[in-house]
Amino acid sequence: MNLFSDIRALVIDSLNAMVAEGVLPAGLDMSAVAVEPPRDAAHGDMATNAAMVLAKPAGLSPRMIAETLATRLGADPRVLLAEVAGPGFLNLRLAPAMWQGVVNAALMEGRDFGRSTLGKGVKVNVEFVSANPTGPMHVGHVRGAVFGDALASLLAFSGHEVTREYYINDGGAQVDVLARSAFERYREANGLSPEIREGLYPGDYLIPVGEALKEKYGDTLLDKGEQYWLADVREFATAEMMKMIRGDLAALGVTMDVYSSEKALYGTGKIESAIKALRDMGLIYEGTLEAPKGKLPEDWEEREQTLFRSTAHGDDVDRPVMKSDGSWTYFAPDIAYHFDKVQRGFDLLIDVLGADHGGYVKRLKAVVSALSGGRVPLEVKLIQLVKLWKNGEPFKMSKRAGTFVTLRDVVEQAGAEVTRFVMLTRKNDAPLDFDFDKVLEQSKDNPVFYVQYAHARVCSVIRRAAEAGIAADDATLRAADLAQLAHEAELSLAKKIAEWPRLVEIAARGQEPHRIAFYLYELASDLHALWNRGNDDASLRFVQEGNVATSQSKIALARAAGVVISAGLAILGVTPAEEMR
RNA sequence: GGCCCCGUAGCUCAGGGGAUAGAGCGGCCGCCUCCUAAGCGGCAGGUCGCAGGUUCGAAUCCUGCCGGGGUCACCA
């Protein structure tokens, strides 16, 4: 149930009736007609811009349209009052029964309240994390992982068919480095001293890999040349790293549906056929690129390369797909990978990338545009950096100094759920401060705590009711008589609850899971406010000793708020708290 | 130099065509014989970076500047 879309439908019906009556001309475009909560509650419950939007195309004064519309809307039993205001706004005040209905709907639909069919029939692929399989995940990956996962949940909640996907970069030189690093640990496991040369991965996490290699190969590789063992060790170590990464993701509460391998694109003709598809469109050619303006790379030299004409699809310059030695650039398998995603029938591709990949966006969009014939949009969500704080100071990370923070460190110190919520309290393209002290603080400075506290209070009310002998299970609350839920303070909370389905749609359309977090904070704030009103005015307490029916209507309201908090937290991947400790 | 992102209260940030621009923190003043004060209410604080343009209406869209960050061909 979405009260805003219901009322918008009523407005559109009324406008159509006015067209039928000849008050408005036929053929008006009504797509810009909106029904929204006004900024100022004094203006009513909902406002529509219909008169102002239609005035010009209809050739009528906004005032005249608004007044005729107001008369019509005012006749509907759902509308208490419709009045024209300002330049032609139409402010609506709805009957209390509408808000009571929202409370009941939240209880009836439970965690499905707010679920929509917005994305019905739309297959979406969300590719995120895609960390190189060369070591454990670090903080830099965490935000992208949390964002991608929450976005996927949000889209699923709005009716999309969602696939969560991880692209394993196991095809480049970095996995050779991994193999060599693991080999040194293998030598170490065999009692030799490892030579972790400059450029190899020094991390301890490869020690067990070295031991596992010894387990598998004994000492048989020790005297062999690299060409003998590299491929096997690479495959073994990569698999071990992916095991570790899956474990890291699981610790964060993230589960992928599909893992795709870059390496699997090589030697299978996939890259060649993707490039051929582009070549057939005349988008591949041999040529030289102009030197970039401004600071030149020191070793710049003009050379002929195989290029993708990405400028034909909105890019600034064409991009090389093949190195001068004839091997593919990183871009080539990426072309094949995105081609593969298009061929798997997705209607929308989303890539979640670090902000440092900003320069890569246009060429990816160009590829997808070309290879899907413009059918499949690619959205790239760039994730800005996370700045860590500890003891009031920025926490510097350095791989060399060994002070880089792993995902496990963060999860162990802050907890997976707190981490998830805090990472989602900022939009993806804004930098985020993550303060280890703050996120664990139990106060309203800490949004996770604040929202959890609100939910715990709802649970507390229900426990209290039980102690007072008042039935307050969901089945009872669904049948509660909500007619007495009429106080302005109570309806105000119900109105916030009514916004939830609309908010979910807006968040899903904009692919902005942070809106969920902000909404939950506001909802929690409204609940805390009502709770405190109970301090001054005993009649506003949820539990009214000795008055079962009244208590149940008030508890139903609280429970409805709790249900929405649960639903919202579920999208963010956070479990609601039953009580605070 | 090109491209991308950002610029809103002292600080950290929401809002991204609609009415008098919001929240938290910080500052000041209040609220517990009462469901968790881990909370709530109020006050103070703004030329929404600047200048044009589009529009009935611009913090929001467009253009150009200014400031900050990112990124820029045989790395992935």
PDB file of C-alpha atoms in Angstrom, chain A residues 332-462:
ATOM      1  CA  ALA A 332      39.728  -6.310 -23.531  1.00  0.00           C
ATOM      2  CA  PRO A 333      38.542  -8.987 -21.097  1.00  0.00           C
ATOM      3  CA  ASP A 334      36.369  -6.359 -19.483  1.00  0.00           C
ATOM      4  CA  ILE A 335      34.706  -5.809 -22.836  1.00  0.00           C
ATOM      5  CA  ALA A 336      34.117  -9.532 -23.105  1.00  0.00           C
ATOM      6  CA  TYR A 337      32.829  -9.698 -19.551  1.00  0.00           C
ATOM      7  CA  HIS A 338      30.301  -6.934 -20.095  1.00  0.00           C
ATOM      8  CA  PHE A 339      29.302  -8.492 -23.405  1.00  0.00           C
ATOM      9  CA  ASP A 340      28.694 -11.703 -21.499  1.00  0.00           C
ATOM     10  CA  LYS A 341      26.469  -9.880 -19.018  1.00  0.00           C
ATOM     11  CA  VAL A 342      24.475  -8.346 -21.850  1.00  0.00           C
ATOM     12  CA  GLN A 343      24.102 -11.764 -23.486  1.00  0.00           C
ATOM     13  CA  ARG A 344      22.860 -13.248 -20.239  1.00  0.00           C
ATOM     14  CA  GLY A 345      19.788 -11.115 -20.731  1.00  0.00           C
ATOM     15  CA  PHE A 346      20.091  -8.423 -18.090  1.00  0.00           C
ATOM     16  CA  ASP A 347      18.063  -5.296 -18.668  1.00  0.00           C
ATOM     17  CA  LEU A 348      20.243  -3.140 -16.477  1.00  0.00           C
ATOM     18  CA  LEU A 349      23.895  -3.431 -15.479  1.00  0.00           C
ATOM     19  CA  ILE A 350      25.272  -1.717 -12.421  1.00  0.00           C
ATOM     20  CA  ASP A 351      29.002  -1.587 -11.678  1.00  0.00           C
ATOM     21  CA  VAL A 352      30.077  -0.456  -8.241  1.00  0.00           C
ATOM     22  CA  LEU A 353      33.618   0.880  -8.514  1.00  0.00           C
ATOM     23  CA  GLY A 354      36.062   2.882  -6.454  1.00  0.00           C
ATOM     24  CA  ALA A 355      36.126   6.603  -7.224  1.00  0.00           C
ATOM     25  CA  ASP A 356      39.642   6.215  -8.603  1.00  0.00           C
ATOM     26  CA  HIS A 357      38.053   4.361 -11.525  1.00  0.00           C
ATOM     27  CA  GLY A 358      36.198   7.482 -12.609  1.00  0.00           C
ATOM     28  CA  GLY A 359      38.237   7.702 -15.770  1.00  0.00           C
ATOM     29  CA  TYR A 360      37.115   4.228 -16.775  1.00  0.00           C
ATOM     30  CA  VAL A 361      33.391   4.908 -16.762  1.00  0.00           C
ATOM     31  CA  LYS A 362      32.901   6.361 -20.201  1.00  0.00           C
ATOM     32  CA  ARG A 363      34.633   3.555 -22.030  1.00  0.00           C
ATOM     33  CA  LEU A 364      32.625   0.942 -20.143  1.00  0.00           C
ATOM     34  CA  LYS A 365      29.405   2.720 -20.995  1.00  0.00           C
ATOM     35  CA  ALA A 366      30.540   2.958 -24.585  1.00  0.00           C
ATOM     36  CA  VAL A 367      31.174  -0.775 -24.730  1.00  0.00           C
ATOM     37  CA  VAL A 368      27.833  -1.707 -23.245  1.00  0.00           C
ATOM     38  CA  SER A 369      26.019   0.778 -25.426  1.00  0.00           C
ATOM     39  CA  ALA A 370      27.698  -0.616 -28.542  1.00  0.00           C
ATOM     40  CA  LEU A 371      27.397  -4.294 -27.670  1.00  0.00           C
ATOM     41  CA  SER A 372      23.777  -4.106 -26.571  1.00  0.00           C
ATOM     42  CA  GLY A 373      22.702  -1.892 -29.425  1.00  0.00           C
ATOM     43  CA  GLY A 374      21.692   0.701 -26.852  1.00  0.00           C
ATOM     44  CA  ARG A 375      19.272  -1.726 -25.195  1.00  0.00           C
ATOM     45  CA  VAL A 376      21.034  -2.133 -21.862  1.00  0.00           C
ATOM     46  CA  PRO A 377      21.934   0.855 -19.717  1.00  0.00           C
ATOM     47  CA  LEU A 378      25.066   0.608 -17.607  1.00  0.00           C
ATOM     48  CA  GLU A 379      25.083   2.584 -14.386  1.00  0.00           C
ATOM     49  CA  VAL A 380      28.419   3.022 -12.691  1.00  0.00           C
ATOM     50  CA  LYS A 381      28.280   3.892  -9.015  1.00  0.00           C
ATOM     51  CA  LEU A 382      31.559   5.376  -7.873  1.00  0.00           C
ATOM     52  CA  ILE A 383      32.336   4.908  -4.213  1.00  0.00           C
ATOM     53  CA  GLN A 384      34.329   7.622  -2.531  1.00  0.00           C
ATOM     54  CA  LEU A 385      37.056   7.027  -0.001  1.00  0.00           C
ATOM     55  CA  VAL A 386      36.520   6.136   3.619  1.00  0.00           C
ATOM     56  CA  LYS A 387      38.588   8.157   6.051  1.00  0.00           C
ATOM     57  CA  LEU A 388      39.296   6.271   9.237  1.00  0.00           C
ATOM     58  CA  TRP A 389      39.445   7.978  12.602  1.00  0.00           C
ATOM     59  CA  LYS A 390      40.635   6.645  15.888  1.00  0.00           C
ATOM     60  CA  ASN A 391      41.117   8.487  19.179  1.00  0.00           C
ATOM     61  CA  GLY A 392      40.195  11.726  17.480  1.00  0.00           C
ATOM     62  CA  GLU A 393      42.917  11.420  14.860  1.00  0.00           C
ATOM     63  CA  PRO A 394      42.954  10.324  11.252  1.00  0.00           C
ATOM     64  CA  PHE A 395      44.167   6.772  11.039  1.00  0.00           C
ATOM     65  CA  LYS A 396      46.803   6.518   8.308  1.00  0.00           C
ATOM     66  CA  MET A 397      46.969   3.380   6.320  1.00  0.00           C
ATOM     67  CA  SER A 398      50.111   2.129   4.742  1.00  0.00           C
ATOM     68  CA  LYS A 399      50.789  -1.260   3.278  1.00  0.00           C
ATOM     69  CA  ARG A 400      54.489  -0.732   3.659  1.00  0.00           C
ATOM     70  CA  ALA A 401      54.273   0.168   7.333  1.00  0.00           C
ATOM     71  CA  GLY A 402      51.980  -2.787   7.873  1.00  0.00           C
ATOM     72  CA  THR A 403      49.235  -0.528   9.216  1.00  0.00           C
ATOM     73  CA  PHE A 404      46.676  -1.234   6.562  1.00  0.00           C
ATOM     74  CA  VAL A 405      43.362  -2.158   8.022  1.00  0.00           C
ATOM     75  CA  THR A 406      41.638  -5.279   6.850  1.00  0.00           C
ATOM     76  CA  LEU A 407      37.917  -5.849   6.592  1.00  0.00           C
ATOM     77  CA  ARG A 408      38.291  -8.295   9.442  1.00  0.00           C
ATOM     78  CA  ASP A 409      39.853  -5.610  11.634  1.00  0.00           C
ATOM     79  CA  VAL A 410      36.886  -3.343  11.037  1.00  0.00           C
ATOM     80  CA  VAL A 411      34.305  -6.057  11.591  1.00  0.00           C
ATOM     81  CA  GLU A 412      36.012  -7.249  14.735  1.00  0.00           C
ATOM     82  CA  GLN A 413      36.218  -3.780  16.222  1.00  0.00           C
ATOM     83  CA  ALA A 414      32.948  -2.257  15.105  1.00  0.00           C
ATOM     84  CA  GLY A 415      30.778  -5.252  14.296  1.00  0.00           C
ATOM     85  CA  ALA A 416      29.404  -6.080  10.881  1.00  0.00           C
ATOM     86  CA  GLU A 417      26.021  -4.475  11.367  1.00  0.00           C
ATOM     87  CA  VAL A 418      27.254  -1.196  12.805  1.00  0.00           C
ATOM     88  CA  THR A 419      29.776  -1.016   9.992  1.00  0.00           C
ATOM     89  CA  ARG A 420      27.087  -1.606   7.390  1.00  0.00           C
ATOM     90  CA  PHE A 421      24.779   1.056   8.740  1.00  0.00           C
ATOM     91  CA  VAL A 422      27.448   3.707   9.173  1.00  0.00           C
ATOM     92  CA  MET A 423      28.839   3.070   5.692  1.00  0.00           C
ATOM     93  CA  LEU A 424      25.368   3.794   4.333  1.00  0.00           C
ATOM     94  CA  THR A 425      24.856   7.110   6.080  1.00  0.00           C
ATOM     95  CA  ARG A 426      26.495   8.978   3.239  1.00  0.00           C
ATOM     96  CA  LYS A 427      25.725   8.995  -0.465  1.00  0.00           C
ATOM     97  CA  ASN A 428      28.161   6.985  -2.484  1.00  0.00           C
ATOM     98  CA  ASP A 429      29.836   9.919  -4.196  1.00  0.00           C
ATOM     99  CA  ALA A 430      30.644  11.762  -0.971  1.00  0.00           C
ATOM    100  CA  PRO A 431      33.654  10.848   1.164  1.00  0.00           C
ATOM    101  CA  LEU A 432      32.856   9.176   4.450  1.00  0.00           C
ATOM    102  CA  ASP A 433      34.402   9.504   7.877  1.00  0.00           C
ATOM    103  CA  PHE A 434      34.439   6.285   9.812  1.00  0.00           C
ATOM    104  CA  ASP A 435      35.291   6.935  13.436  1.00  0.00           C
ATOM    105  CA  PHE A 436      35.970   3.770  15.408  1.00  0.00           C
ATOM    106  CA  ASP A 437      35.142   5.522  18.677  1.00  0.00           C
ATOM    107  CA  LYS A 438      31.953   7.130  17.431  1.00  0.00           C
ATOM    108  CA  VAL A 439      30.415   4.052  15.843  1.00  0.00           C
ATOM    109  CA  LEU A 440      30.546   2.200  19.134  1.00  0.00           C
ATOM    110  CA  GLU A 441      29.163   5.062  21.151  1.00  0.00           C
ATOM    111  CA  GLN A 442      25.749   4.550  22.681  1.00  0.00           C
ATOM    112  CA  SER A 443      24.168   7.904  22.058  1.00  0.00           C
ATOM    113  CA  LYS A 444      22.213   9.740  19.457  1.00  0.00           C
ATOM    114  CA  ASP A 445      25.484  10.865  17.876  1.00  0.00           C
ATOM    115  CA  ASN A 446      25.511   7.383  16.580  1.00  0.00           C
ATOM    116  CA  PRO A 447      22.692   6.829  14.084  1.00  0.00           C
ATOM    117  CA  VAL A 448      22.800   3.043  14.331  1.00  0.00           C
ATOM    118  CA  PHE A 449      22.294   3.164  18.025  1.00  0.00           C
ATOM    119  CA  TYR A 450      19.553   5.750  17.729  1.00  0.00           C
ATOM    120  CA  VAL A 451      17.524   3.680  15.283  1.00  0.00           C
ATOM    121  CA  GLN A 452      18.113   0.484  17.232  1.00  0.00           C
ATOM    122  CA  TYR A 453      17.032   2.193  20.402  1.00  0.00           C
ATOM    123  CA  ALA A 454      13.743   3.190  18.802  1.00  0.00           C
ATOM    124  CA  HIS A 455      13.097  -0.387  17.783  1.00  0.00           C
ATOM    125  CA  ALA A 456      14.035  -1.630  21.237  1.00  0.00           C
ATOM    126  CA  ARG A 457      11.555   0.795  22.746  1.00  0.00           C
ATOM    127  CA  VAL A 458       8.794  -0.663  20.613  1.00  0.00           C
ATOM    128  CA  CYS A 459       9.735  -4.123  21.821  1.00  0.00           C
ATOM    129  CA  SER A 460       9.809  -2.820  25.374  1.00  0.00           C
ATOM    130  CA  VAL A 461       6.279  -1.477  25.018  1.00  0.00           C
ATOM    131  CA  ILE A 462       5.045  -4.840  23.878  1.00  0.00           C
TER     132      ILE A 462
END
